[in-house]
PDB file of C-alpha atoms and ligand atoms in Angstrom:
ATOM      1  CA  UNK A   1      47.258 147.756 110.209  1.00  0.00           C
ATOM      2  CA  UNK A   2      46.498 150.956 112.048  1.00  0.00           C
ATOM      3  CA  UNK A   3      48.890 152.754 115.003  1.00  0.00           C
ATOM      4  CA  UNK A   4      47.635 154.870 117.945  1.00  0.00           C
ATOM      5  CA  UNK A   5      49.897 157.282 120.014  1.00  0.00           C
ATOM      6  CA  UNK A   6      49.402 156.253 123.580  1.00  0.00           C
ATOM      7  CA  UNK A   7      51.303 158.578 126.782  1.00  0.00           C
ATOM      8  CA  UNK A   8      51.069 157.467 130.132  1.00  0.00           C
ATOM      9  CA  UNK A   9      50.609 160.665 131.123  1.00  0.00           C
ATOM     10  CA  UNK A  10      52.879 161.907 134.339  1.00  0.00           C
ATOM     11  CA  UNK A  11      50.154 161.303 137.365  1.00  0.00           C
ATOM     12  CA  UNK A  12      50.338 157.325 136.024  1.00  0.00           C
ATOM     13  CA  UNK A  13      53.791 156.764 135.919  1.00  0.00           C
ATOM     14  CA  UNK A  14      54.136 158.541 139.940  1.00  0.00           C
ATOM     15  CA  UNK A  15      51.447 156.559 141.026  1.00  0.00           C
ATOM     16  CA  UNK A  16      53.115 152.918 139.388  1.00  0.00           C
ATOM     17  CA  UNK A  17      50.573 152.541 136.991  1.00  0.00           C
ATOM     18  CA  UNK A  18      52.793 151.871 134.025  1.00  0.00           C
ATOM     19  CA  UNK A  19      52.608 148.157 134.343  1.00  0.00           C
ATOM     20  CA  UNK A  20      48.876 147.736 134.358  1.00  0.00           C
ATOM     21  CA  UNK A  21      48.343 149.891 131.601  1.00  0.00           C
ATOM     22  CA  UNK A  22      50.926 148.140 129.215  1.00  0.00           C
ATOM     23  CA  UNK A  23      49.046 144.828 130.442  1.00  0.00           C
ATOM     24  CA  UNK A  24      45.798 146.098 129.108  1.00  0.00           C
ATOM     25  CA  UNK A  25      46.642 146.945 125.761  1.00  0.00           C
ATOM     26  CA  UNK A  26      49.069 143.931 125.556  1.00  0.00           C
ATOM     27  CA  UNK A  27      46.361 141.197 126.675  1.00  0.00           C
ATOM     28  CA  UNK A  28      43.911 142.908 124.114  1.00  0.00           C
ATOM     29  CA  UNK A  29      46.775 141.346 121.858  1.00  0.00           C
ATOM     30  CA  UNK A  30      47.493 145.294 120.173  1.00  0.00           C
ATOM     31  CA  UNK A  31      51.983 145.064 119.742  1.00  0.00           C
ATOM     32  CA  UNK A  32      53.977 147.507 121.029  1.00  0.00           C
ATOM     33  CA  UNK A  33      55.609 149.096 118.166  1.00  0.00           C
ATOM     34  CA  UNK A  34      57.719 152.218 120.018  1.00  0.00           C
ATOM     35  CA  UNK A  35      58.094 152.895 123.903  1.00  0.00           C
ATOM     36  CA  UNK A  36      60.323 155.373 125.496  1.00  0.00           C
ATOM     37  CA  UNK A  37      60.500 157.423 128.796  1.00  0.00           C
ATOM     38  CA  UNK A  38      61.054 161.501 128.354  1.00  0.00           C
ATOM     39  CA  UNK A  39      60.228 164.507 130.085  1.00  0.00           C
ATOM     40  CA  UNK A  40      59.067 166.781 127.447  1.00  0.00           C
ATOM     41  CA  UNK A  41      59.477 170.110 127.407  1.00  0.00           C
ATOM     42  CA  UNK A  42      56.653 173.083 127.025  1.00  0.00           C
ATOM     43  CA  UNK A  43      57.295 173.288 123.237  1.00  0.00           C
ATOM     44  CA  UNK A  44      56.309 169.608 122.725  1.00  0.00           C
ATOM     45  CA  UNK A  45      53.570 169.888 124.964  1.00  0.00           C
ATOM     46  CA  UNK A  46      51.872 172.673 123.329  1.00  0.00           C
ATOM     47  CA  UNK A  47      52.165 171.127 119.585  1.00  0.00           C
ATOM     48  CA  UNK A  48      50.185 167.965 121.257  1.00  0.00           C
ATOM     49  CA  UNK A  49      47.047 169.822 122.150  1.00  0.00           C
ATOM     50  CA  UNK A  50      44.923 172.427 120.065  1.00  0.00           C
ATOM     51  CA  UNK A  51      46.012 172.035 116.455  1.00  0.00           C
ATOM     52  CA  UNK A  52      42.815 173.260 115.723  1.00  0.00           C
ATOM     53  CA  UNK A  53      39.662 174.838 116.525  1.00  0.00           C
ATOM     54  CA  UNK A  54      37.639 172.262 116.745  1.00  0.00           C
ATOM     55  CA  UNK A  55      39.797 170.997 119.642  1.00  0.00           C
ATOM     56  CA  UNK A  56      39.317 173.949 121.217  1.00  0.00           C
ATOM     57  CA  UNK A  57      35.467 174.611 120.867  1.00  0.00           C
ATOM     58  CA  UNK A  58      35.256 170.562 121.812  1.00  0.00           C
ATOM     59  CA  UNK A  59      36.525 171.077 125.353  1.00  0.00           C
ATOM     60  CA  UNK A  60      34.066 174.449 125.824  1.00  0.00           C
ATOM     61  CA  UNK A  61      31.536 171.947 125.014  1.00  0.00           C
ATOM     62  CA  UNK A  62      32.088 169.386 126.985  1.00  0.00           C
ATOM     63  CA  UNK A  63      32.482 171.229 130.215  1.00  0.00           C
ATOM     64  CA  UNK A  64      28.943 173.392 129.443  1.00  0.00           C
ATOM     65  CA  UNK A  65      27.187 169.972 128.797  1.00  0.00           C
ATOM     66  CA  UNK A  66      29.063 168.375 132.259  1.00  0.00           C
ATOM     67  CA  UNK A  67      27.785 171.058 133.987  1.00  0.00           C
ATOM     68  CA  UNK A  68      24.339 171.338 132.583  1.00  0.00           C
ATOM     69  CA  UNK A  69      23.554 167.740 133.466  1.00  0.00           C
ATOM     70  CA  UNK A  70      25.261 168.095 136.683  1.00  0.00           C
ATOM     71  CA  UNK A  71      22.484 171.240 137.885  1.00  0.00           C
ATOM     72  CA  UNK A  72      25.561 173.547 137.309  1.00  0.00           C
ATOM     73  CA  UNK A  73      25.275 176.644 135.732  1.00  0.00           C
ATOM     74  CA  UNK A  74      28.388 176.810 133.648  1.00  0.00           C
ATOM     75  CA  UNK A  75      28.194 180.588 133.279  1.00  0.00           C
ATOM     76  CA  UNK A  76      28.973 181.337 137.277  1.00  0.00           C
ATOM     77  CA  UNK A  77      32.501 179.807 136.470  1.00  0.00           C
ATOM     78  CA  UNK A  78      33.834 180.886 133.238  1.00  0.00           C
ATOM     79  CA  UNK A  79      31.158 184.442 132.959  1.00  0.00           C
ATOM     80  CA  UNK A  80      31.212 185.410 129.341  1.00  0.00           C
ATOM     81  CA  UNK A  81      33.920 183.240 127.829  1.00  0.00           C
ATOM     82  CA  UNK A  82      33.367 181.470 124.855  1.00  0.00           C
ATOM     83  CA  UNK A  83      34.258 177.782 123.655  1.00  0.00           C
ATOM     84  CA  UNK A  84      37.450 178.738 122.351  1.00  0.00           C
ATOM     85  CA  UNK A  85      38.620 180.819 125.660  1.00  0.00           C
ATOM     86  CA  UNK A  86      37.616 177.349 127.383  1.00  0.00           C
ATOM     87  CA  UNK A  87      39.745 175.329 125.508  1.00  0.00           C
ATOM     88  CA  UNK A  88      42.779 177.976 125.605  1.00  0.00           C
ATOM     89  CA  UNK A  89      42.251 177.641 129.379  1.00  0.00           C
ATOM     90  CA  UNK A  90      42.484 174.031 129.525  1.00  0.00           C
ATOM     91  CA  UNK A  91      45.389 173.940 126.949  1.00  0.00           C
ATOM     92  CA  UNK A  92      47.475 176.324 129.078  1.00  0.00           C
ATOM     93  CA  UNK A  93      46.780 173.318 132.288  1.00  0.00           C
ATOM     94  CA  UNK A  94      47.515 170.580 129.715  1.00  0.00           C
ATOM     95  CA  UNK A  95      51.114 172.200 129.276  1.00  0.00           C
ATOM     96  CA  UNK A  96      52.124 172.125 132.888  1.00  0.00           C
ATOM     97  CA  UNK A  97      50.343 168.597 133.434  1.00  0.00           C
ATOM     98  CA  UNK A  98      52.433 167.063 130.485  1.00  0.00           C
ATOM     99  CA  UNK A  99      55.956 168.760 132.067  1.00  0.00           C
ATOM    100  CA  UNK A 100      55.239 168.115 135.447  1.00  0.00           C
ATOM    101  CA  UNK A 101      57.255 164.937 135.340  1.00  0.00           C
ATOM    102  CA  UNK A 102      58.307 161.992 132.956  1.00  0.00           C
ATOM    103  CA  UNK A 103      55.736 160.448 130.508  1.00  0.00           C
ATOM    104  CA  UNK A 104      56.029 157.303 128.834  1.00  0.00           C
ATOM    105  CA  UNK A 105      55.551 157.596 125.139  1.00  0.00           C
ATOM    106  CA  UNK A 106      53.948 154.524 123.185  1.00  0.00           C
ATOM    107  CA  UNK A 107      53.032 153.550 119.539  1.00  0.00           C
ATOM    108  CA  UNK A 108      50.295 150.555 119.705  1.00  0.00           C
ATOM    109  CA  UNK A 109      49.359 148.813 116.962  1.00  0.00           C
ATOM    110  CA  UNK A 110      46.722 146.329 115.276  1.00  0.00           C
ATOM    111  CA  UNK A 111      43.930 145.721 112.895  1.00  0.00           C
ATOM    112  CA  UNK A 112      41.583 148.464 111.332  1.00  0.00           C
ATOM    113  CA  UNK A 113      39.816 150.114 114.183  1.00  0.00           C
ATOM    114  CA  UNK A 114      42.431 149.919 116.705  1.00  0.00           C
ATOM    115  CA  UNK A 115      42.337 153.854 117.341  1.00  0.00           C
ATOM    116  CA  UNK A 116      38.563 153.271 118.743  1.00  0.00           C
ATOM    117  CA  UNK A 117      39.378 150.059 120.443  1.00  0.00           C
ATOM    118  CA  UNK A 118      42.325 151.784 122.254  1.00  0.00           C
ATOM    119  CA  UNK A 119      39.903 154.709 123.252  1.00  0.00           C
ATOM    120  CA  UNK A 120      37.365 151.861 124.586  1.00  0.00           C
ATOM    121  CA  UNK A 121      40.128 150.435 126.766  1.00  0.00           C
ATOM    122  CA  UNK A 122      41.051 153.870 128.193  1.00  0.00           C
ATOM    123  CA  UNK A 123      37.211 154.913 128.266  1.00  0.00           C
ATOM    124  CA  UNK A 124      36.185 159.151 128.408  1.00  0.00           C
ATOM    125  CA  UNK A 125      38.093 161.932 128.988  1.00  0.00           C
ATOM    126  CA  UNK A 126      36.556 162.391 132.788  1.00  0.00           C
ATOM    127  CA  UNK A 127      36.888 159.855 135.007  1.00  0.00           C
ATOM    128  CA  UNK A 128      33.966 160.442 136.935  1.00  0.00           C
ATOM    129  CA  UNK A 129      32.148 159.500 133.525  1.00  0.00           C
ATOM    130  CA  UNK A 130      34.821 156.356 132.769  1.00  0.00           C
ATOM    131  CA  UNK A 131      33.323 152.960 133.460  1.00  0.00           C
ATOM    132  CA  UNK A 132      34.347 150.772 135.233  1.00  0.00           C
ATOM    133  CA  UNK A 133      36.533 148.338 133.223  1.00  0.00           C
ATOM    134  CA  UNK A 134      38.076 151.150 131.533  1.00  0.00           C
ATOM    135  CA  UNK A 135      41.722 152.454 132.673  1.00  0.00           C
ATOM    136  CA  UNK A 136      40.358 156.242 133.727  1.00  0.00           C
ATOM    137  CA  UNK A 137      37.199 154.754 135.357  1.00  0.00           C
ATOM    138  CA  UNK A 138      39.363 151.917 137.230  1.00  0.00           C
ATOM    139  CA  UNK A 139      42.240 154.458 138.615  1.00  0.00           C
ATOM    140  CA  UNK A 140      40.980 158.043 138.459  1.00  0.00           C
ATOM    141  CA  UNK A 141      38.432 160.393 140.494  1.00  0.00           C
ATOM    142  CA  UNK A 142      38.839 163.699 138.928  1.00  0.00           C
ATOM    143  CA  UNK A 143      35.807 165.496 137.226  1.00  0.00           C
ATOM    144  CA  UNK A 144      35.925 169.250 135.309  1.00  0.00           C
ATOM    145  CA  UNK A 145      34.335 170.888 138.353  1.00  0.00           C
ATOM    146  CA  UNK A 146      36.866 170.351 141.269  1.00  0.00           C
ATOM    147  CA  UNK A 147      39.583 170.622 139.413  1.00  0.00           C
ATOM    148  CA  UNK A 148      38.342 173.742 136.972  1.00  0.00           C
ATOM    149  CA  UNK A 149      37.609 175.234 140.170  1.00  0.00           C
ATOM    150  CA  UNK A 150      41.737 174.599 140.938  1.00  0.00           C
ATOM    151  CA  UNK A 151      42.686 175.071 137.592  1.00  0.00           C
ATOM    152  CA  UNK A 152      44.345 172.051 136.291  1.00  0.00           C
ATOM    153  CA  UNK A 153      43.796 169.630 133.818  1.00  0.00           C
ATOM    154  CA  UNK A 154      41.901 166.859 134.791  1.00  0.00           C
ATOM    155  CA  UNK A 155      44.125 164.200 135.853  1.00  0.00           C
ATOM    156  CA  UNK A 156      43.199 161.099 133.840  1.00  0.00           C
ATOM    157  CA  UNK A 157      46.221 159.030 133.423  1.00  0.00           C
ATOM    158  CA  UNK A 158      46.701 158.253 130.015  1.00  0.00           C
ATOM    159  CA  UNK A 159      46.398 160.346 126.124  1.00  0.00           C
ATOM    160  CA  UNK A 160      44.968 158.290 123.417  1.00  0.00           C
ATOM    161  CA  UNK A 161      44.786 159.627 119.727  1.00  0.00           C
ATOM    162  CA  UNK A 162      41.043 160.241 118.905  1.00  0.00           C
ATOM    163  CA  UNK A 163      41.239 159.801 115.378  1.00  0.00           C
ATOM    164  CA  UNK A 164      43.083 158.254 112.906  1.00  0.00           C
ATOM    165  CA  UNK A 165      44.666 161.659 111.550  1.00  0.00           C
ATOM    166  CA  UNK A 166      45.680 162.514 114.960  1.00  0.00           C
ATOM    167  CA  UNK A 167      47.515 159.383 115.268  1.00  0.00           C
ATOM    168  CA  UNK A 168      49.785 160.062 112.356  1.00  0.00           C
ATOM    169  CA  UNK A 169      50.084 163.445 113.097  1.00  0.00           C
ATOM    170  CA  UNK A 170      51.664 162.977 117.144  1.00  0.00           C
ATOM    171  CA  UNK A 171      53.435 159.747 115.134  1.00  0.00           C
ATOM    172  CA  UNK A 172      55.745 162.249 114.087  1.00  0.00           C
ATOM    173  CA  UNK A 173      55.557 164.631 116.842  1.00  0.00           C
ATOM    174  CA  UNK A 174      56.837 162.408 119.779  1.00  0.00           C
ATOM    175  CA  UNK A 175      58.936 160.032 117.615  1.00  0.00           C
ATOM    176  CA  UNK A 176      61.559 159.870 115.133  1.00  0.00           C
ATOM    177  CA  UNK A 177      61.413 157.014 112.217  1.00  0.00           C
ATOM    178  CA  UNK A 178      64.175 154.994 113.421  1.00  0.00           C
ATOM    179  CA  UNK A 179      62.751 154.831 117.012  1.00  0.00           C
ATOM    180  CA  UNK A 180      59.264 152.669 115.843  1.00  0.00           C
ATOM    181  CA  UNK A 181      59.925 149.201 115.326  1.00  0.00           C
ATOM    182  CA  UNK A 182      58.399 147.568 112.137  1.00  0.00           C
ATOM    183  CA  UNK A 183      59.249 144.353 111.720  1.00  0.00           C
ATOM    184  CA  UNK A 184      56.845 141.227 112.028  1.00  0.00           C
ATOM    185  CA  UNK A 185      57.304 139.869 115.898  1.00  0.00           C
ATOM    186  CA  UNK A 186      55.828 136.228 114.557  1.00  0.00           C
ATOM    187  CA  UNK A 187      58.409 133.877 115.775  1.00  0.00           C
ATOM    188  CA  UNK A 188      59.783 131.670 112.436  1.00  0.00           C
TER     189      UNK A 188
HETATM  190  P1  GDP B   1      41.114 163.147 125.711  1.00  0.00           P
HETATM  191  O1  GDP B   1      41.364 162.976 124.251  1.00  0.00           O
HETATM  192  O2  GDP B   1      40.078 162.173 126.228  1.00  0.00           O
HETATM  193  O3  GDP B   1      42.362 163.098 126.546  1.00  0.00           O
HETATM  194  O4  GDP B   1      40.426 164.575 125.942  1.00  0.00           O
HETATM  195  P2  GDP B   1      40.650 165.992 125.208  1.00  0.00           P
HETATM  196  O5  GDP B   1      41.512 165.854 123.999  1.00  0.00           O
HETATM  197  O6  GDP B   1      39.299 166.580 125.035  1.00  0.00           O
HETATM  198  O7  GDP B   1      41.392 166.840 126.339  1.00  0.00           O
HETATM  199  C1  GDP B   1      42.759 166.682 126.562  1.00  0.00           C
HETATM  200  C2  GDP B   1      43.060 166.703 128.049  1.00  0.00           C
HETATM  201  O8  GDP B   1      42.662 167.958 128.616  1.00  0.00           O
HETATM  202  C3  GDP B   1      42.277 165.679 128.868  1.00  0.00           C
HETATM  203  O9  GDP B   1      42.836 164.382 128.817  1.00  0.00           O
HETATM  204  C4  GDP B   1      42.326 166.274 130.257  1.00  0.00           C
HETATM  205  O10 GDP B   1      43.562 166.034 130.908  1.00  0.00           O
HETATM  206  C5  GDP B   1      42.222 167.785 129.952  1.00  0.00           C
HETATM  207  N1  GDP B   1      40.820 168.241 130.008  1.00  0.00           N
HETATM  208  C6  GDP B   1      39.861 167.985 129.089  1.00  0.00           C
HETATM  209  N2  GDP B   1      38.697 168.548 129.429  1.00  0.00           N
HETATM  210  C7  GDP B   1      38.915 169.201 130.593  1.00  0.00           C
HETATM  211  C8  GDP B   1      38.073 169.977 131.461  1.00  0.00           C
HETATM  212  O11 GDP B   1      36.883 170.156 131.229  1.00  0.00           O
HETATM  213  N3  GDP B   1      38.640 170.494 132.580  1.00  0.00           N
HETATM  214  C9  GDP B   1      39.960 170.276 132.893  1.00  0.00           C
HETATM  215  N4  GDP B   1      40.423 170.831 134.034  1.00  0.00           N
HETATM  216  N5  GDP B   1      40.775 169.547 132.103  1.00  0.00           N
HETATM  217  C10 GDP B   1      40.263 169.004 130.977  1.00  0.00           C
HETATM  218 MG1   MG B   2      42.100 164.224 122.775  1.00  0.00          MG
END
């Protein structure tokens, strides 16, 4: 079995979204294996984002290529910063998006490959990008540009972990042991 780290992220739980995204995952027949409601502090919200420096040079990336095949020259925003600076920008947004009010705080679970399949249902990080069908491309607008431009973090509803590793790793950063269920739900 494989587990995934799921937040509805503040911006879904104002907007009454918590319901429809616990349907989603639920009807793709994934169990709920931990749930809880907090409002994390900055601490917490700093450990979940930029471990490393790939994360970092990742998000530098991604806005120069949105921006590229959107005709926009990426260098009249951010001038001469690098990748890195980029991603230390967005991590600093990420912080006050994650404390900005309660998040709900989810372990999923299911066969091998349920980390990807849980990214699938959520779709990419913009949701100018997200399909429809997906959760960001069914109930979100936002796209790096505008909100760059007003410097916040995109608002996109919902975290998934991207990778297996990642999932163990915010496994033990947003729950204790004795909050994750573990036994079978198969009724006898
Ligand atoms: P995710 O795994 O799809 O959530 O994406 P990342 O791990 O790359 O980024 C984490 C979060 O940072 C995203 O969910 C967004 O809220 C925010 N974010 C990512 N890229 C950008 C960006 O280019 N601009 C802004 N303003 N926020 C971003
Ligand atoms: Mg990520």
């Amino acid at each position: 079995m494989e587990q995934s780290v799921v937040l509805v992220k503040p911006d879904g739980v104002v907007r009454g979204l918590i319901g429809e995204i616990v349907s989603r995952f639920e009807k793709a027949g994934l169990r709920p294996m931990a749930m809880k409601m907090i409002w994390i502090d900055e601490s917490l919200a700093f450990k979940h984002y930029g471990v490393d420096d790939e994360w970092f040079e990742n998000i530098g990336q991604k806005i120069r290529q949105f921006y590229e095949e959107h005709g926009m020259d990426p260098n009249e925003e951010f001038g001469k910063m690098t990748n890195h600076q980029m991603g230390e920008m967005v991590q600093k947004w990420n912080v006050a998006y994650l404390t900005e009010g309660p998040v709900l705080a989810m372990i999923w679970e299911g066969p091998a490959g349920t980390v990807e399949i849980i990214r699938k249902i959520v779709g990419p990080t913009y949701p100018i990008s997200a399909p429809p069908g997906t959760i960001r491309g069914d109930f979100g607008l936002d796209s790096p540009d505008i909100t760059n431009a007003e410097k916040r973090s995109i608002h996109n509803l919902i975290h998934a972990s991207g990778t297996v590793e990642e999932a163990a790793r915010e496994r033990q950063l947003w729950f204790k042991e004795n909050e994750i269920y573990s036994k079978e739900f198969e009724k006898k």
